[in-house]
mmCIF file of C-alpha atoms in Angstrom:
data_model
loop_
_atom_site.group_PDB
_atom_site.id
_atom_site.type_symbol
_atom_site.label_atom_id
_atom_site.label_comp_id
_atom_site.label_asym_id
_atom_site.label_seq_id
_atom_site.Cartn_x
_atom_site.Cartn_y
_atom_site.Cartn_z
ATOM 1 C CA MET U 1 87.206 82.656 89.586
ATOM 2 C CA LYS U 2 90.846 82.944 88.470
ATOM 3 C CA GLU U 3 92.405 86.133 89.830
ATOM 4 C CA VAL U 4 93.830 88.730 87.457
ATOM 5 C CA VAL U 5 97.338 89.138 88.843
ATOM 6 C CA SER U 6 97.939 92.765 87.931
ATOM 7 C CA MET U 7 96.833 95.567 85.641
ATOM 8 C CA LYS U 8 99.764 97.932 85.230
ATOM 9 C CA THR U 9 99.238 101.561 84.239
ATOM 10 C CA LYS U 10 100.956 104.842 85.084
ATOM 11 C CA VAL U 11 98.638 105.090 88.100
ATOM 12 C CA THR U 12 99.573 101.673 89.542
ATOM 13 C CA GLU U 13 103.267 102.533 89.111
ATOM 14 C CA LEU U 14 102.804 105.971 90.701
ATOM 15 C CA LEU U 15 100.960 104.609 93.736
ATOM 16 C CA GLY U 16 102.561 101.191 94.119
ATOM 17 C CA ILE U 17 99.259 99.288 93.800
ATOM 18 C CA GLU U 18 98.170 96.234 91.788
ATOM 19 C CA TYR U 19 95.048 97.596 90.130
ATOM 20 C CA PRO U 20 94.252 101.153 88.948
ATOM 21 C CA ILE U 21 91.118 101.332 91.110
ATOM 22 C CA ILE U 22 90.801 104.004 93.808
ATOM 23 C CA GLN U 23 87.999 104.042 96.369
ATOM 24 C CA GLY U 24 86.454 107.491 96.766
ATOM 25 C CA GLY U 25 87.189 109.423 99.963
ATOM 26 C CA MET U 26 83.528 109.759 100.933
ATOM 27 C CA ALA U 27 82.766 111.730 104.092
ATOM 28 C CA TRP U 28 81.372 109.555 106.942
ATOM 29 C CA VAL U 29 81.691 106.473 104.697
ATOM 30 C CA ALA U 30 85.397 106.118 103.900
ATOM 31 C CA GLU U 31 86.893 105.122 107.247
ATOM 32 C CA TYR U 32 89.763 102.775 108.058
ATOM 33 C CA HIS U 33 87.938 99.417 107.738
ATOM 34 C CA LEU U 34 86.926 100.187 104.148
ATOM 35 C CA ALA U 35 90.191 101.877 103.141
ATOM 36 C CA ALA U 36 92.319 99.009 104.474
ATOM 37 C CA ALA U 37 90.132 96.373 102.783
ATOM 38 C CA VAL U 38 90.364 98.103 99.388
ATOM 39 C CA SER U 39 94.145 98.446 99.690
ATOM 40 C CA GLU U 40 94.505 94.809 100.813
ATOM 41 C CA ALA U 41 92.516 93.814 97.714
ATOM 42 C CA GLY U 42 94.971 95.582 95.414
ATOM 43 C CA GLY U 43 93.323 98.959 94.908
ATOM 44 C CA LEU U 44 93.970 102.213 96.749
ATOM 45 C CA GLY U 45 91.777 102.747 99.791
ATOM 46 C CA LEU U 46 91.140 106.277 101.011
ATOM 47 C CA ILE U 47 90.168 107.564 104.460
ATOM 48 C CA GLY U 48 87.835 110.545 104.069
ATOM 49 C CA ALA U 49 88.957 113.277 106.493
ATOM 50 C CA ALA U 50 85.876 115.412 105.692
ATOM 51 C CA SER U 51 85.517 118.020 108.497
ATOM 52 C CA ALA U 52 86.983 115.740 111.173
ATOM 53 C CA PRO U 53 89.694 116.962 113.562
ATOM 54 C CA ALA U 54 93.314 115.923 113.063
ATOM 55 C CA ASP U 55 93.363 113.514 116.024
ATOM 56 C CA TRP U 56 90.501 111.495 114.505
ATOM 57 C CA VAL U 57 92.392 111.272 111.207
ATOM 58 C CA ARG U 58 95.580 110.221 113.027
ATOM 59 C CA ASP U 59 93.692 107.421 114.822
ATOM 60 C CA GLN U 60 92.165 106.269 111.538
ATOM 61 C CA ILE U 61 95.584 106.097 109.879
ATOM 62 C CA ARG U 62 97.030 104.059 112.735
ATOM 63 C CA GLU U 63 94.081 101.640 112.737
ATOM 64 C CA ALA U 64 94.348 101.171 108.959
ATOM 65 C CA LYS U 65 98.045 100.313 109.324
ATOM 66 C CA LYS U 66 97.094 97.478 111.680
ATOM 67 C CA LEU U 67 94.950 95.950 108.923
ATOM 68 C CA THR U 68 97.183 96.440 105.883
ATOM 69 C CA ASP U 69 100.805 97.130 105.031
ATOM 70 C CA LYS U 70 99.820 98.223 101.517
ATOM 71 C CA PRO U 71 99.558 101.860 100.398
ATOM 72 C CA PHE U 72 96.429 103.818 101.324
ATOM 73 C CA GLY U 73 95.623 107.511 101.240
ATOM 74 C CA ILE U 74 93.727 110.365 102.854
ATOM 75 C CA ASN U 75 91.117 112.529 101.162
ATOM 76 C CA ILE U 76 91.218 116.083 102.523
ATOM 77 C CA MET U 77 88.298 118.445 102.068
ATOM 78 C CA LEU U 78 90.213 121.707 101.884
ATOM 79 C CA MET U 79 87.276 123.766 103.187
ATOM 80 C CA SER U 80 87.513 121.902 106.503
ATOM 81 C CA PRO U 81 88.509 124.102 109.458
ATOM 82 C CA HIS U 82 90.977 121.334 110.356
ATOM 83 C CA ALA U 83 92.628 121.109 106.909
ATOM 84 C CA ASP U 84 95.934 122.689 108.032
ATOM 85 C CA ASP U 85 96.312 120.244 110.923
ATOM 86 C CA VAL U 86 95.257 117.214 108.850
ATOM 87 C CA ALA U 87 97.799 118.181 106.166
ATOM 88 C CA LYS U 88 100.534 117.958 108.808
ATOM 89 C CA VAL U 89 99.229 114.639 110.194
ATOM 90 C CA VAL U 90 99.610 113.131 106.707
ATOM 91 C CA VAL U 91 103.341 113.878 106.856
ATOM 92 C CA GLU U 92 103.780 112.927 110.514
ATOM 93 C CA GLU U 93 102.115 109.535 110.029
ATOM 94 C CA GLY U 94 103.924 108.733 106.782
ATOM 95 C CA VAL U 95 100.860 108.566 104.513
ATOM 96 C CA LYS U 96 102.052 108.439 100.914
ATOM 97 C CA VAL U 97 98.954 109.536 98.980
ATOM 98 C CA VAL U 98 96.572 112.480 99.381
ATOM 99 C CA THR U 99 93.539 113.307 97.289
ATOM 100 C CA THR U 100 91.943 116.719 97.717
ATOM 101 C CA GLY U 101 88.609 118.372 97.051
ATOM 102 C CA ALA U 102 86.743 121.639 97.691
ATOM 103 C CA GLY U 103 89.680 123.952 97.068
ATOM 104 C CA SER U 104 93.331 124.050 96.014
ATOM 105 C CA PRO U 105 96.129 122.223 97.887
ATOM 106 C CA GLU U 106 98.831 124.642 96.702
ATOM 107 C CA LYS U 107 99.823 125.897 100.163
ATOM 108 C CA TYR U 108 100.567 122.332 101.346
ATOM 109 C CA MET U 109 102.382 121.227 98.219
ATOM 110 C CA LYS U 110 105.964 122.037 99.322
ATOM 111 C CA MET U 111 105.516 120.233 102.671
ATOM 112 C CA TRP U 112 103.944 117.183 101.037
ATOM 113 C CA LYS U 113 106.477 117.005 98.212
ATOM 114 C CA GLU U 114 109.414 117.123 100.623
ATOM 115 C CA ALA U 115 107.829 114.202 102.507
ATOM 116 C CA GLY U 116 107.361 112.166 99.320
ATOM 117 C CA VAL U 117 103.550 112.395 99.376
ATOM 118 C CA LYS U 118 101.775 111.835 96.046
ATOM 119 C CA VAL U 119 99.128 114.556 95.588
ATOM 120 C CA ILE U 120 96.028 113.867 93.481
ATOM 121 C CA PRO U 121 93.420 116.670 93.421
ATOM 122 C CA VAL U 122 89.846 115.972 92.320
ATOM 123 C CA VAL U 123 88.875 118.364 89.515
ATOM 124 C CA ALA U 124 85.669 119.114 87.613
ATOM 125 C CA SER U 125 87.155 121.322 84.875
ATOM 126 C CA VAL U 126 90.094 121.554 82.469
ATOM 127 C CA ALA U 127 91.196 124.901 83.946
ATOM 128 C CA LEU U 128 91.515 123.449 87.453
ATOM 129 C CA ALA U 129 93.335 120.370 86.142
ATOM 130 C CA LYS U 130 95.935 122.572 84.405
ATOM 131 C CA ARG U 131 96.350 124.694 87.535
ATOM 132 C CA MET U 132 96.875 121.585 89.659
ATOM 133 C CA GLU U 133 99.524 120.289 87.257
ATOM 134 C CA ARG U 134 101.337 123.632 87.409
ATOM 135 C CA CYS U 135 101.446 123.580 91.202
ATOM 136 C CA GLY U 136 102.949 120.091 91.290
ATOM 137 C CA ALA U 137 100.106 117.544 91.380
ATOM 138 C CA ASP U 138 101.201 113.991 90.532
ATOM 139 C CA ALA U 139 97.859 113.097 88.903
ATOM 140 C CA VAL U 140 94.276 114.372 88.868
ATOM 141 C CA VAL U 141 90.879 112.747 89.330
ATOM 142 C CA ALA U 142 88.540 114.088 86.638
ATOM 143 C CA GLU U 143 85.115 113.637 88.208
ATOM 144 C CA GLY U 144 81.966 113.884 86.123
ATOM 145 C CA THR U 145 78.544 115.057 87.251
ATOM 146 C CA GLU U 146 77.316 111.428 87.437
ATOM 147 C CA ALA U 147 79.140 111.058 90.763
ATOM 148 C CA GLY U 148 77.470 111.118 94.174
ATOM 149 C CA GLY U 149 77.906 114.002 96.611
ATOM 150 C CA HIS U 150 79.256 117.394 95.513
ATOM 151 C CA ILE U 151 79.452 117.606 91.743
ATOM 152 C CA GLY U 152 80.396 119.763 88.772
ATOM 153 C CA GLU U 153 78.483 120.152 85.507
ATOM 154 C CA ASN U 154 80.458 118.212 82.872
ATOM 155 C CA THR U 155 79.790 114.523 82.351
ATOM 156 C CA THR U 156 82.614 112.015 82.725
ATOM 157 C CA MET U 157 82.395 111.213 79.002
ATOM 158 C CA VAL U 158 83.235 114.777 77.973
ATOM 159 C CA LEU U 159 85.409 115.841 80.921
ATOM 160 C CA VAL U 160 87.946 113.000 80.943
ATOM 161 C CA PRO U 161 89.218 113.267 77.339
ATOM 162 C CA GLN U 162 89.472 117.052 77.584
ATOM 163 C CA VAL U 163 91.500 116.822 80.799
ATOM 164 C CA VAL U 164 93.670 114.063 79.279
ATOM 165 C CA ASP U 165 94.427 116.351 76.315
ATOM 166 C CA ALA U 166 95.174 119.321 78.586
ATOM 167 C CA VAL U 167 97.672 117.815 81.056
ATOM 168 C CA SER U 168 100.693 115.527 80.883
ATOM 169 C CA ILE U 169 100.185 113.912 84.324
ATOM 170 C CA PRO U 170 98.019 110.765 84.660
ATOM 171 C CA VAL U 171 94.242 111.259 84.733
ATOM 172 C CA ILE U 172 91.940 109.116 86.867
ATOM 173 C CA ALA U 173 88.294 108.990 85.763
ATOM 174 C CA ALA U 174 85.437 109.202 88.267
ATOM 175 C CA GLY U 175 81.662 109.452 88.089
ATOM 176 C CA GLY U 176 79.312 106.863 86.589
ATOM 177 C CA ILE U 177 81.675 103.867 86.795
ATOM 178 C CA ALA U 178 80.225 100.662 88.242
ATOM 179 C CA ASP U 179 81.698 97.737 86.306
ATOM 180 C CA GLY U 180 84.361 96.611 83.864
ATOM 181 C CA ARG U 181 82.556 98.296 80.978
ATOM 182 C CA GLY U 182 82.916 101.643 82.721
ATOM 183 C CA ILE U 183 86.587 101.028 83.480
ATOM 184 C CA ALA U 184 87.264 99.962 79.889
ATOM 185 C CA ALA U 185 85.480 103.074 78.641
ATOM 186 C CA ALA U 186 87.597 105.243 80.972
ATOM 187 C CA PHE U 187 90.787 103.728 79.514
ATOM 188 C CA MET U 188 89.519 104.403 76.003
ATOM 189 C CA LEU U 189 88.958 108.047 76.962
ATOM 190 C CA GLY U 190 92.604 108.249 77.961
ATOM 191 C CA ALA U 191 92.396 107.689 81.716
ATOM 192 C CA GLN U 192 95.062 105.658 83.512
ATOM 193 C CA GLY U 193 92.780 104.575 86.356
ATOM 194 C CA VAL U 194 89.358 105.035 87.916
ATOM 195 C CA GLN U 195 87.937 106.235 91.210
ATOM 196 C CA MET U 196 84.711 104.653 92.423
ATOM 197 C CA GLY U 197 82.536 105.500 95.404
ATOM 198 C CA THR U 198 78.967 104.224 95.326
ATOM 199 C CA HIS U 199 79.806 100.570 94.641
ATOM 200 C CA PHE U 200 82.215 100.492 97.591
ATOM 201 C CA VAL U 201 79.524 101.868 99.929
ATOM 202 C CA VAL U 202 77.681 98.521 99.829
ATOM 203 C CA THR U 203 80.709 96.271 100.366
ATOM 204 C CA ASN U 204 80.863 94.024 103.420
ATOM 205 C CA GLU U 205 83.690 96.025 104.987
ATOM 206 C CA SER U 206 81.859 99.343 104.613
ATOM 207 C CA GLN U 207 80.640 100.448 108.050
ATOM 208 C CA VAL U 208 77.626 102.446 106.827
ATOM 209 C CA HIS U 209 74.144 101.616 108.131
ATOM 210 C CA GLU U 210 72.403 98.727 106.355
ATOM 211 C CA ASN U 211 69.478 101.043 105.511
ATOM 212 C CA TYR U 212 71.868 103.138 103.396
ATOM 213 C CA LYS U 213 73.276 100.065 101.653
ATOM 214 C CA ASP U 214 69.790 98.683 100.997
ATOM 215 C CA MET U 215 68.623 101.957 99.476
ATOM 216 C CA ILE U 216 71.496 101.834 96.973
ATOM 217 C CA ILE U 217 70.787 98.165 96.160
ATOM 218 C CA LYS U 218 67.093 98.960 95.546
ATOM 219 C CA ALA U 219 67.756 102.147 93.546
ATOM 220 C CA ARG U 220 66.587 102.426 89.955
ATOM 221 C CA ASP U 221 68.064 104.464 87.128
ATOM 222 C CA ILE U 222 65.660 107.354 87.858
ATOM 223 C CA ASP U 223 66.244 107.601 91.610
ATOM 224 C CA SER U 224 69.051 110.160 91.606
ATOM 225 C CA ARG U 225 68.401 113.847 92.396
ATOM 226 C CA VAL U 226 70.588 116.958 92.462
ATOM 227 C CA THR U 227 69.845 119.549 95.139
ATOM 228 C CA GLY U 228 71.501 122.927 95.599
ATOM 229 C CA ARG U 229 71.961 124.035 91.992
ATOM 230 C CA SER U 230 70.494 127.452 92.924
ATOM 231 C CA THR U 231 73.061 127.912 95.694
ATOM 232 C CA GLY U 232 76.050 127.022 93.518
ATOM 233 C CA HIS U 233 76.730 123.889 95.606
ATOM 234 C CA PRO U 234 75.009 121.026 93.750
ATOM 235 C CA VAL U 235 74.873 117.665 95.554
ATOM 236 C CA ARG U 236 73.711 114.338 94.117
ATOM 237 C CA ALA U 237 71.777 111.965 96.384
ATOM 238 C CA LEU U 238 69.067 109.326 96.096
ATOM 239 C CA ARG U 239 65.594 110.765 96.170
ATOM 240 C CA ASN U 240 63.724 110.692 99.454
ATOM 241 C CA GLN U 241 61.598 112.933 101.659
ATOM 242 C CA MET U 242 64.517 115.333 102.183
ATOM 243 C CA THR U 243 65.342 115.801 98.482
ATOM 244 C CA LYS U 244 61.656 116.340 97.661
ATOM 245 C CA GLU U 245 61.308 119.004 100.346
ATOM 246 C CA TYR U 246 64.595 120.625 99.350
ATOM 247 C CA LEU U 247 63.725 120.793 95.633
ATOM 248 C CA ASP U 248 60.255 122.176 96.438
ATOM 249 C CA LYS U 249 61.766 124.900 98.623
ATOM 250 C CA GLU U 250 64.458 125.603 96.037
ATOM 251 C CA GLN U 251 61.798 126.088 93.371
ATOM 252 C CA GLN U 252 59.943 128.471 95.672
ATOM 253 C CA GLY U 253 63.085 130.595 96.053
ATOM 254 C CA ALA U 254 63.959 129.688 99.655
ATOM 255 C CA SER U 255 67.011 131.390 101.128
ATOM 256 C CA PHE U 256 70.428 129.724 101.264
ATOM 257 C CA GLU U 257 70.180 129.567 105.057
ATOM 258 C CA GLU U 258 66.801 127.830 104.973
ATOM 259 C CA LEU U 259 68.066 125.269 102.479
ATOM 260 C CA GLU U 260 71.257 124.662 104.469
ATOM 261 C CA LEU U 261 69.202 124.024 107.598
ATOM 262 C CA LEU U 262 67.354 121.264 105.772
ATOM 263 C CA THR U 263 70.564 119.324 105.031
ATOM 264 C CA LEU U 264 72.548 120.108 108.182
ATOM 265 C CA GLY U 265 74.068 116.838 109.420
ATOM 266 C CA GLY U 266 72.098 114.985 106.765
ATOM 267 C CA LEU U 267 74.876 112.691 105.571
ATOM 268 C CA ARG U 268 75.772 111.567 109.088
ATOM 269 C CA LYS U 269 72.077 111.004 109.771
ATOM 270 C CA ALA U 270 71.882 108.578 106.830
ATOM 271 C CA VAL U 271 75.284 106.879 107.153
ATOM 272 C CA VAL U 272 75.413 106.446 110.939
ATOM 273 C CA ASP U 273 71.793 106.552 112.120
ATOM 274 C CA GLY U 274 70.246 104.870 109.072
ATOM 275 C CA ASP U 275 67.711 107.671 108.576
ATOM 276 C CA VAL U 276 67.248 107.356 104.827
ATOM 277 C CA LYS U 277 64.065 109.459 104.780
ATOM 278 C CA THR U 278 65.276 112.809 106.097
ATOM 279 C CA GLY U 279 69.023 112.125 105.792
ATOM 280 C CA SER U 280 71.182 112.693 102.725
ATOM 281 C CA VAL U 281 71.756 109.378 100.928
ATOM 282 C CA MET U 282 74.583 110.504 98.663
ATOM 283 C CA ALA U 283 75.147 108.132 95.758
ATOM 284 C CA GLY U 284 76.054 108.324 92.104
ATOM 285 C CA GLN U 285 73.826 107.729 89.105
ATOM 286 C CA ILE U 286 75.240 104.209 88.891
ATOM 287 C CA ALA U 287 73.322 103.216 92.041
ATOM 288 C CA GLY U 288 70.817 101.515 89.742
ATOM 289 C CA MET U 289 73.606 99.186 88.542
ATOM 290 C CA VAL U 290 74.613 98.039 92.034
ATOM 291 C CA LYS U 291 72.671 94.855 92.766
ATOM 292 C CA GLU U 292 74.576 92.927 95.446
ATOM 293 C CA LYS U 293 76.792 93.268 98.490
ATOM 294 C CA MET U 294 80.188 91.592 98.429
ATOM 295 C CA SER U 295 83.665 91.918 99.920
ATOM 296 C CA CYS U 296 86.089 94.534 98.595
ATOM 297 C CA HIS U 297 88.317 91.691 97.356
ATOM 298 C CA ASP U 298 85.500 90.078 95.368
ATOM 299 C CA LEU U 299 84.345 93.424 93.949
ATOM 300 C CA ILE U 300 87.821 94.396 92.767
ATOM 301 C CA GLN U 301 88.420 90.958 91.252
ATOM 302 C CA LYS U 302 85.059 91.178 89.478
ATOM 303 C CA LEU U 303 85.939 94.634 88.118
ATOM 304 C CA VAL U 304 89.410 93.716 86.882
ATOM 305 C CA LYS U 305 88.245 90.456 85.305
ATOM 306 C CA GLU U 306 85.436 92.258 83.447
ATOM 307 C CA THR U 307 87.889 94.910 82.272
ATOM 308 C CA ASP U 308 90.513 92.352 81.298
ATOM 309 C CA ASP U 309 87.961 90.353 79.311
ATOM 310 C CA LEU U 310 87.069 93.489 77.334
ATOM 311 C CA ILE U 311 90.427 95.127 76.660
ATOM 312 C CA GLY U 312 93.156 92.954 78.186
ATOM 313 C CA GLY U 313 94.803 92.157 74.880
ATOM 314 C CA LYS U 314 94.356 95.575 73.333
ATOM 315 C CA GLY U 315 97.254 97.443 74.923
ATOM 316 C CA PHE U 316 95.283 99.790 77.166
ATOM 317 C CA TYR U 317 97.460 98.734 80.077
ATOM 318 C CA GLU U 318 100.758 96.893 80.174
#
């Protein structure tokens, strides 16, 4: 397969990458092997800091640098008790890109800006996108409810164009994107790039348990469930014994504490231990479209070729 040399957009210029494809900063999944492989393949790999301590993040950054000299980033979950320390590690280790979720990065913005860090918050609403632009964000990821893990309510199809119309910084589309058709659609909605998670989970370089990968490969279009709507913290995962029990308890009016107990450590249980029955197998609605495991290089080349074949001559990227 002939390689597509580059696909230039405002996002590739902003981040210094070949292709406008960002790998999601998934907790327990997005570690240095995966991030480095995505960056080496021309996209932007992300290390998911999740709730990990700063020293773990520092080690991950240093290991990633051994595998690639291309740009990669850190995803910081701002609710983490270690967020302040991780924010400093980003600067100390010379990381040039940060994506953020579960909160606002405003208090770190001055420090990051002075260090030349590009800041890209993940948003699920127009109001948050506008607020992030005002506080100095370089771009935003508009993530639709089709995504895996913690989600908002708006679909990618309706969220992305509204965010594009509301802000002047580049918008990256996320949620429900699995192939070149999805990337082409994102460009048509006004996005300058895409962020993908689920498809990268099953790549060869992804360190997640094979049981997790196999469950995504075997998933059908109807196998996605959202738990936690009653608590105000909806999470999308593939249906299993845990989601069934959770949804039953939720319907019966179980307390927040009881529901939390059911999912405590659930993602780690699935990703690391391979317990895909009682663990939380977070994945997007596109899981049903993921049919094979391949390297990050082959996946990105497949995605850019499909996109190029659809819209390469139509001026959606330079």
